[in-house]
Amino acid sequence: MSGLFSTLGASVKALNAHARAIEIAGKNLSNVNNTAYARQRVIYGDRGTVVTPEGAQSLGLEALAVQQLRDALLDRQVMRETALKSSFEAEQDVLGRAQAGLGQSIDRSSSTTASSSNASTNGLAGALDDFFNAFQSVAASPTDIGERQTLLQKAAILTDRFNQTDARLAQVQSDVDTAVTADVADVNRLLSTIADLNAQIGRIEVGAPNTAIDLRDQRQAKLEELAAIIPIEARNTDNGQIQVVMKDAANADVVLVDKAAVTGPVAFTGTGLTGGASATALVFSSGKIYGQLSARDGAVQDLRNALDGMARQLVTSVNAAYNPSATPGADFFAAGTTAGTISVQAGVTAATLRAGNGSAGDNSIALAVAAIASQNFSTAGGDAVDGTLSQYFSQSVSNLGQALASANSRVDDQTNISNLVKSQRDAVSGVSLDEEMADLVRFQRAFQASSRVFSVVDDLLDTVVNRLGH
């Protein structure tokens, strides 16, 4: 008699366990397209064993727990690779916008030798050639007012191109600052969300470790979203909670989130980030913000510096040739010697333009200025540039093109690596429709078998209770 009731109870437990397994299989299937979801499974176990007059007997099957299939090492690797990919993509984006701002087509595959001409004949390079050609034309016809007006027009176009190119590159850098400011706001929002999830997980998992698995999924998704912006490390503490950590210049930990608390906001200083309880300067080498700042302070700033050097050399050389006696106010270009400030000296008109020393038909000044186009400069000799002005500009443009090509290549490589790591994690945590459907059928059959046992025992009890003795 006690055996039948025991079997009946065990059948009920088995039914509950298989029903739980079917529920989890259904949950897995419903989250097949949820990238933040990690596959779950029911852990079956024996309810224990008791000693009876007939010997030791099992109390039957039960669902002990629901396990989340996650590999912590792969999760951390995904975060690292995500940070690198975001860094390269951000750098690629900024350099691409700088290229557009430059107004030049760049041959990314060409060499970077000083003699190569990678820039097109349009934009600043074309304006520079037109400027010197116009001086050559004035030298050929020093008294021709039309050639003089053309020269002044070409000079105005050249200085405008310098000014506009510098302004566009400066705008690219300013846009980076705006983007980083917005990203920092996202960082602080994510830190706050992670701290809130830590608090919820901590409350649930007190005395019940690893049970807040859906909240852990949400937290992992936020961690990966955060890692795409700044590189972080997540370290386990107690009750399922974590710390979110970055590094300072001494490679010491800077804790951004400690369990349920954000230790301090992350802030943008203009050159980097601070964070932690004491606003410590953060040191990092990946993530979207790093890529943006690397492009802003690297290739884009290098190009602005190169344009400044080119403008300075142009102003110095042309003024020296145009005003050899250094008469105050008699220069061709005004005093501004950067790409953003270069301009034609006020008072230089078609009538006042000097082509020579004043003698009839003298064109020595125009020839001297035109000769600057082919003059080789050297920084070792105190000049602002190396090579001719055209070569120097081509080299500068090529450097930006090479930086962009390198960023493109790194994005492609890192995308492959990131996809590979995610595939490895999906093999562990991802939901497989085929596997879940097979499990669903298996759990269904197990449930049906347990229900059959329940039915048989019920019939036996009916026989014992209602029919014996009749």
PDB file of N, CA, C and O in Angstrom, residues 294-344:
ATOM      1  N   SER A 294      41.623  59.011 -30.825  1.00  0.00           N
ATOM      2  CA  SER A 294      42.855  58.675 -31.556  1.00  0.00           C
ATOM      3  C   SER A 294      42.859  59.333 -32.926  1.00  0.00           C
ATOM      4  O   SER A 294      43.886  59.869 -33.368  1.00  0.00           O
ATOM      5  N   ALA A 295      41.718  59.291 -33.605  1.00  0.00           N
ATOM      6  CA  ALA A 295      41.639  59.925 -34.927  1.00  0.00           C
ATOM      7  C   ALA A 295      41.715  61.441 -34.806  1.00  0.00           C
ATOM      8  O   ALA A 295      42.393  62.099 -35.593  1.00  0.00           O
ATOM      9  N   ARG A 296      41.013  61.985 -33.797  1.00  0.00           N
ATOM     10  CA  ARG A 296      41.001  63.441 -33.622  1.00  0.00           C
ATOM     11  C   ARG A 296      42.401  63.978 -33.358  1.00  0.00           C
ATOM     12  O   ARG A 296      42.831  64.973 -33.971  1.00  0.00           O
ATOM     13  N   ASP A 297      43.119  63.331 -32.437  1.00  0.00           N
ATOM     14  CA  ASP A 297      44.434  63.831 -32.030  1.00  0.00           C
ATOM     15  C   ASP A 297      45.565  63.247 -32.860  1.00  0.00           C
ATOM     16  O   ASP A 297      46.714  63.676 -32.701  1.00  0.00           O
ATOM     17  N   GLY A 298      45.236  62.254 -33.711  1.00  0.00           N
ATOM     18  CA  GLY A 298      46.264  61.628 -34.532  1.00  0.00           C
ATOM     19  C   GLY A 298      46.262  62.150 -35.942  1.00  0.00           C
ATOM     20  O   GLY A 298      46.745  63.271 -36.217  1.00  0.00           O
ATOM     21  N   ALA A 299      45.692  61.376 -36.850  1.00  0.00           N
ATOM     22  CA  ALA A 299      45.780  61.698 -38.282  1.00  0.00           C
ATOM     23  C   ALA A 299      45.142  63.042 -38.625  1.00  0.00           C
ATOM     24  O   ALA A 299      45.668  63.790 -39.450  1.00  0.00           O
ATOM     25  N   VAL A 300      44.005  63.366 -37.977  1.00  0.00           N
ATOM     26  CA  VAL A 300      43.334  64.629 -38.311  1.00  0.00           C
ATOM     27  C   VAL A 300      44.176  65.818 -37.851  1.00  0.00           C
ATOM     28  O   VAL A 300      44.384  66.791 -38.596  1.00  0.00           O
ATOM     29  N   GLN A 301      44.678  65.751 -36.629  1.00  0.00           N
ATOM     30  CA  GLN A 301      45.510  66.851 -36.133  1.00  0.00           C
ATOM     31  C   GLN A 301      46.823  66.933 -36.913  1.00  0.00           C
ATOM     32  O   GLN A 301      47.322  68.035 -37.185  1.00  0.00           O
ATOM     33  N   ASP A 302      47.380  65.778 -37.270  1.00  0.00           N
ATOM     34  CA  ASP A 302      48.611  65.776 -38.074  1.00  0.00           C
ATOM     35  C   ASP A 302      48.387  66.491 -39.400  1.00  0.00           C
ATOM     36  O   ASP A 302      49.256  67.235 -39.874  1.00  0.00           O
ATOM     37  N   LEU A 303      47.219  66.263 -39.997  1.00  0.00           N
ATOM     38  CA  LEU A 303      46.936  66.918 -41.272  1.00  0.00           C
ATOM     39  C   LEU A 303      46.765  68.420 -41.083  1.00  0.00           C
ATOM     40  O   LEU A 303      47.237  69.215 -41.900  1.00  0.00           O
ATOM     41  N   ARG A 304      46.122  68.815 -40.010  1.00  0.00           N
ATOM     42  CA  ARG A 304      45.986  70.259 -39.743  1.00  0.00           C
ATOM     43  C   ARG A 304      47.366  70.892 -39.526  1.00  0.00           C
ATOM     44  O   ARG A 304      47.643  71.995 -40.009  1.00  0.00           O
ATOM     45  N   ASN A 305      48.219  70.177 -38.792  1.00  0.00           N
ATOM     46  CA  ASN A 305      49.574  70.698 -38.576  1.00  0.00           C
ATOM     47  C   ASN A 305      50.332  70.809 -39.903  1.00  0.00           C
ATOM     48  O   ASN A 305      51.082  71.766 -40.130  1.00  0.00           O
ATOM     49  N   ALA A 306      50.132  69.807 -40.772  1.00  0.00           N
ATOM     50  CA  ALA A 306      50.809  69.831 -42.071  1.00  0.00           C
ATOM     51  C   ALA A 306      50.318  71.001 -42.911  1.00  0.00           C
ATOM     52  O   ALA A 306      51.106  71.677 -43.588  1.00  0.00           O
ATOM     53  N   LEU A 307      49.015  71.247 -42.875  1.00  0.00           N
ATOM     54  CA  LEU A 307      48.468  72.388 -43.631  1.00  0.00           C
ATOM     55  C   LEU A 307      48.991  73.706 -43.079  1.00  0.00           C
ATOM     56  O   LEU A 307      49.283  74.639 -43.838  1.00  0.00           O
ATOM     57  N   ASP A 308      49.124  73.777 -41.758  1.00  0.00           N
ATOM     58  CA  ASP A 308      49.702  74.988 -41.154  1.00  0.00           C
ATOM     59  C   ASP A 308      51.137  75.187 -41.620  1.00  0.00           C
ATOM     60  O   ASP A 308      51.561  76.314 -41.948  1.00  0.00           O
ATOM     61  N   GLY A 309      51.901  74.095 -41.627  1.00  0.00           N
ATOM     62  CA  GLY A 309      53.293  74.187 -42.080  1.00  0.00           C
ATOM     63  C   GLY A 309      53.380  74.605 -43.540  1.00  0.00           C
ATOM     64  O   GLY A 309      54.231  75.425 -43.922  1.00  0.00           O
ATOM     65  N   MET A 310      52.502  74.050 -44.341  1.00  0.00           N
ATOM     66  CA  MET A 310      52.488  74.398 -45.771  1.00  0.00           C
ATOM     67  C   MET A 310      52.107  75.862 -45.969  1.00  0.00           C
ATOM     68  O   MET A 310      52.732  76.585 -46.772  1.00  0.00           O
ATOM     69  N   ALA A 311      51.097  76.317 -45.224  1.00  0.00           N
ATOM     70  CA  ALA A 311      50.692  77.727 -45.332  1.00  0.00           C
ATOM     71  C   ALA A 311      51.811  78.649 -44.874  1.00  0.00           C
ATOM     72  O   ALA A 311      52.083  79.688 -45.506  1.00  0.00           O
ATOM     73  N   ARG A 312      52.474  78.268 -43.781  1.00  0.00           N
ATOM     74  CA  ARG A 312      53.570  79.103 -43.265  1.00  0.00           C
ATOM     75  C   ARG A 312      54.711  79.195 -44.275  1.00  0.00           C
ATOM     76  O   ARG A 312      55.276  80.273 -44.509  1.00  0.00           O
ATOM     77  N   GLN A 313      55.045  78.049 -44.884  1.00  0.00           N
ATOM     78  CA  GLN A 313      56.132  78.048 -45.859  1.00  0.00           C
ATOM     79  C   GLN A 313      55.746  78.856 -47.098  1.00  0.00           C
ATOM     80  O   GLN A 313      56.560  79.592 -47.663  1.00  0.00           O
ATOM     81  N   LEU A 314      54.497  78.744 -47.514  1.00  0.00           N
ATOM     82  CA  LEU A 314      54.016  79.484 -48.695  1.00  0.00           C
ATOM     83  C   LEU A 314      54.085  80.983 -48.440  1.00  0.00           C
ATOM     84  O   LEU A 314      54.601  81.754 -49.266  1.00  0.00           O
ATOM     85  N   VAL A 315      53.562  81.397 -47.290  1.00  0.00           N
ATOM     86  CA  VAL A 315      53.560  82.830 -46.967  1.00  0.00           C
ATOM     87  C   VAL A 315      54.980  83.365 -46.877  1.00  0.00           C
ATOM     88  O   VAL A 315      55.321  84.415 -47.448  1.00  0.00           O
ATOM     89  N   THR A 316      55.833  82.647 -46.174  1.00  0.00           N
ATOM     90  CA  THR A 316      57.220  83.098 -45.979  1.00  0.00           C
ATOM     91  C   THR A 316      57.969  83.197 -47.306  1.00  0.00           C
ATOM     92  O   THR A 316      58.643  84.203 -47.592  1.00  0.00           O
ATOM     93  N   SER A 317      57.831  82.157 -48.123  1.00  0.00           N
ATOM     94  CA  SER A 317      58.581  82.105 -49.378  1.00  0.00           C
ATOM     95  C   SER A 317      58.070  83.137 -50.384  1.00  0.00           C
ATOM     96  O   SER A 317      58.859  83.839 -51.029  1.00  0.00           O
ATOM     97  N   VAL A 318      56.746  83.217 -50.522  1.00  0.00           N
ATOM     98  CA  VAL A 318      56.179  84.156 -51.497  1.00  0.00           C
ATOM     99  C   VAL A 318      56.470  85.592 -51.084  1.00  0.00           C
ATOM    100  O   VAL A 318      56.856  86.434 -51.911  1.00  0.00           O
ATOM    101  N   ASN A 319      56.316  85.878 -49.800  1.00  0.00           N
ATOM    102  CA  ASN A 319      56.586  87.257 -49.338  1.00  0.00           C
ATOM    103  C   ASN A 319      58.064  87.619 -49.534  1.00  0.00           C
ATOM    104  O   ASN A 319      58.392  88.763 -49.880  1.00  0.00           O
ATOM    105  N   ALA A 320      58.947  86.632 -49.286  1.00  0.00           N
ATOM    106  CA  ALA A 320      60.384  86.907 -49.463  1.00  0.00           C
ATOM    107  C   ALA A 320      60.704  87.199 -50.929  1.00  0.00           C
ATOM    108  O   ALA A 320      61.539  88.062 -51.232  1.00  0.00           O
ATOM    109  N   ALA A 321      60.034  86.495 -51.836  1.00  0.00           N
ATOM    110  CA  ALA A 321      60.291  86.719 -53.264  1.00  0.00           C
ATOM    111  C   ALA A 321      59.576  87.980 -53.764  1.00  0.00           C
ATOM    112  O   ALA A 321      60.108  88.719 -54.603  1.00  0.00           O
ATOM    113  N   TYR A 322      58.394  88.224 -53.237  1.00  0.00           N
ATOM    114  CA  TYR A 322      57.586  89.356 -53.707  1.00  0.00           C
ATOM    115  C   TYR A 322      58.067  90.673 -53.104  1.00  0.00           C
ATOM    116  O   TYR A 322      57.975  91.732 -53.730  1.00  0.00           O
ATOM    117  N   ASN A 323      58.606  90.614 -51.884  1.00  0.00           N
ATOM    118  CA  ASN A 323      59.051  91.822 -51.188  1.00  0.00           C
ATOM    119  C   ASN A 323      60.465  91.603 -50.655  1.00  0.00           C
ATOM    120  O   ASN A 323      60.698  91.496 -49.461  1.00  0.00           O
ATOM    121  N   PRO A 324      61.439  91.478 -51.552  1.00  0.00           N
ATOM    122  CA  PRO A 324      62.819  91.132 -51.141  1.00  0.00           C
ATOM    123  C   PRO A 324      63.445  92.148 -50.207  1.00  0.00           C
ATOM    124  O   PRO A 324      64.337  91.810 -49.427  1.00  0.00           O
ATOM    125  N   SER A 325      62.965  93.354 -50.249  1.00  0.00           N
ATOM    126  CA  SER A 325      63.540  94.386 -49.360  1.00  0.00           C
ATOM    127  C   SER A 325      62.837  94.425 -48.019  1.00  0.00           C
ATOM    128  O   SER A 325      63.193  95.217 -47.144  1.00  0.00           O
ATOM    129  N   ALA A 326      61.840  93.529 -47.822  1.00  0.00           N
ATOM    130  CA  ALA A 326      61.090  93.438 -46.558  1.00  0.00           C
ATOM    131  C   ALA A 326      60.483  94.773 -46.155  1.00  0.00           C
ATOM    132  O   ALA A 326      60.477  95.153 -44.983  1.00  0.00           O
ATOM    133  N   THR A 327      59.974  95.492 -47.129  1.00  0.00           N
ATOM    134  CA  THR A 327      59.316  96.771 -46.858  1.00  0.00           C
ATOM    135  C   THR A 327      58.013  96.529 -46.098  1.00  0.00           C
ATOM    136  O   THR A 327      57.182  95.730 -46.544  1.00  0.00           O
ATOM    137  N   PRO A 328      57.818  97.146 -44.975  1.00  0.00           N
ATOM    138  CA  PRO A 328      56.582  96.933 -44.194  1.00  0.00           C
ATOM    139  C   PRO A 328      55.334  97.220 -45.026  1.00  0.00           C
ATOM    140  O   PRO A 328      55.264  98.247 -45.711  1.00  0.00           O
ATOM    141  N   GLY A 329      54.382  96.297 -44.973  1.00  0.00           N
ATOM    142  CA  GLY A 329      53.119  96.491 -45.685  1.00  0.00           C
ATOM    143  C   GLY A 329      53.170  96.191 -47.155  1.00  0.00           C
ATOM    144  O   GLY A 329      52.169  96.373 -47.855  1.00  0.00           O
ATOM    145  N   ALA A 330      54.319  95.731 -47.650  1.00  0.00           N
ATOM    146  CA  ALA A 330      54.464  95.496 -49.089  1.00  0.00           C
ATOM    147  C   ALA A 330      54.463  94.012 -49.429  1.00  0.00           C
ATOM    148  O   ALA A 330      54.788  93.634 -50.553  1.00  0.00           O
ATOM    149  N   ASP A 331      54.096  93.146 -48.483  1.00  0.00           N
ATOM    150  CA  ASP A 331      54.072  91.698 -48.755  1.00  0.00           C
ATOM    151  C   ASP A 331      52.870  91.337 -49.627  1.00  0.00           C
ATOM    152  O   ASP A 331      51.887  92.075 -49.714  1.00  0.00           O
ATOM    153  N   PHE A 332      52.959  90.145 -50.227  1.00  0.00           N
ATOM    154  CA  PHE A 332      51.812  89.649 -51.005  1.00  0.00           C
ATOM    155  C   PHE A 332      50.755  89.054 -50.075  1.00  0.00           C
ATOM    156  O   PHE A 332      49.571  89.317 -50.216  1.00  0.00           O
ATOM    157  N   PHE A 333      51.232  88.229 -49.126  1.00  0.00           N
ATOM    158  CA  PHE A 333      50.313  87.648 -48.157  1.00  0.00           C
ATOM    159  C   PHE A 333      50.343  88.448 -46.860  1.00  0.00           C
ATOM    160  O   PHE A 333      51.385  89.023 -46.487  1.00  0.00           O
ATOM    161  N   ALA A 334      49.201  88.454 -46.162  1.00  0.00           N
ATOM    162  CA  ALA A 334      49.139  89.121 -44.859  1.00  0.00           C
ATOM    163  C   ALA A 334      49.912  88.303 -43.835  1.00  0.00           C
ATOM    164  O   ALA A 334      50.433  87.223 -44.116  1.00  0.00           O
ATOM    165  N   ALA A 335      49.944  88.787 -42.606  1.00  0.00           N
ATOM    166  CA  ALA A 335      50.815  88.210 -41.590  1.00  0.00           C
ATOM    167  C   ALA A 335      50.383  86.824 -41.132  1.00  0.00           C
ATOM    168  O   ALA A 335      51.184  86.062 -40.602  1.00  0.00           O
ATOM    169  N   GLY A 336      49.117  86.468 -41.293  1.00  0.00           N
ATOM    170  CA  GLY A 336      48.661  85.164 -40.814  1.00  0.00           C
ATOM    171  C   GLY A 336      49.392  84.027 -41.504  1.00  0.00           C
ATOM    172  O   GLY A 336      49.509  83.998 -42.729  1.00  0.00           O
ATOM    173  N   THR A 337      49.937  83.108 -40.743  1.00  0.00           N
ATOM    174  CA  THR A 337      50.754  82.044 -41.325  1.00  0.00           C
ATOM    175  C   THR A 337      50.227  80.653 -40.972  1.00  0.00           C
ATOM    176  O   THR A 337      50.976  79.697 -40.874  1.00  0.00           O
ATOM    177  N   THR A 338      48.951  80.527 -40.755  1.00  0.00           N
ATOM    178  CA  THR A 338      48.361  79.203 -40.566  1.00  0.00           C
ATOM    179  C   THR A 338      47.320  78.989 -41.658  1.00  0.00           C
ATOM    180  O   THR A 338      46.884  79.942 -42.324  1.00  0.00           O
ATOM    181  N   ALA A 339      46.917  77.728 -41.813  1.00  0.00           N
ATOM    182  CA  ALA A 339      45.923  77.419 -42.840  1.00  0.00           C
ATOM    183  C   ALA A 339      44.612  78.135 -42.565  1.00  0.00           C
ATOM    184  O   ALA A 339      43.877  78.474 -43.501  1.00  0.00           O
ATOM    185  N   GLY A 340      44.328  78.386 -41.307  1.00  0.00           N
ATOM    186  CA  GLY A 340      43.074  79.035 -40.965  1.00  0.00           C
ATOM    187  C   GLY A 340      43.100  80.542 -41.095  1.00  0.00           C
ATOM    188  O   GLY A 340      42.040  81.185 -41.108  1.00  0.00           O
ATOM    189  N   THR A 341      44.305  81.129 -41.179  1.00  0.00           N
ATOM    190  CA  THR A 341      44.401  82.604 -41.194  1.00  0.00           C
ATOM    191  C   THR A 341      45.067  83.177 -42.430  1.00  0.00           C
ATOM    192  O   THR A 341      45.133  84.389 -42.588  1.00  0.00           O
ATOM    193  N   ILE A 342      45.593  82.324 -43.303  1.00  0.00           N
ATOM    194  CA  ILE A 342      46.300  82.829 -44.485  1.00  0.00           C
ATOM    195  C   ILE A 342      45.343  83.671 -45.340  1.00  0.00           C
ATOM    196  O   ILE A 342      44.177  83.321 -45.538  1.00  0.00           O
ATOM    197  N   SER A 343      45.855  84.814 -45.822  1.00  0.00           N
ATOM    198  CA  SER A 343      45.041  85.703 -46.659  1.00  0.00           C
ATOM    199  C   SER A 343      45.964  86.600 -47.468  1.00  0.00           C
ATOM    200  O   SER A 343      47.143  86.768 -47.143  1.00  0.00           O
ATOM    201  N   VAL A 344      45.417  87.162 -48.525  1.00  0.00           N
ATOM    202  CA  VAL A 344      46.171  88.098 -49.358  1.00  0.00           C
ATOM    203  C   VAL A 344      46.242  89.444 -48.647  1.00  0.00           C
ATOM    204  O   VAL A 344      45.267  89.881 -48.011  1.00  0.00           O
TER     205      VAL A 344
END
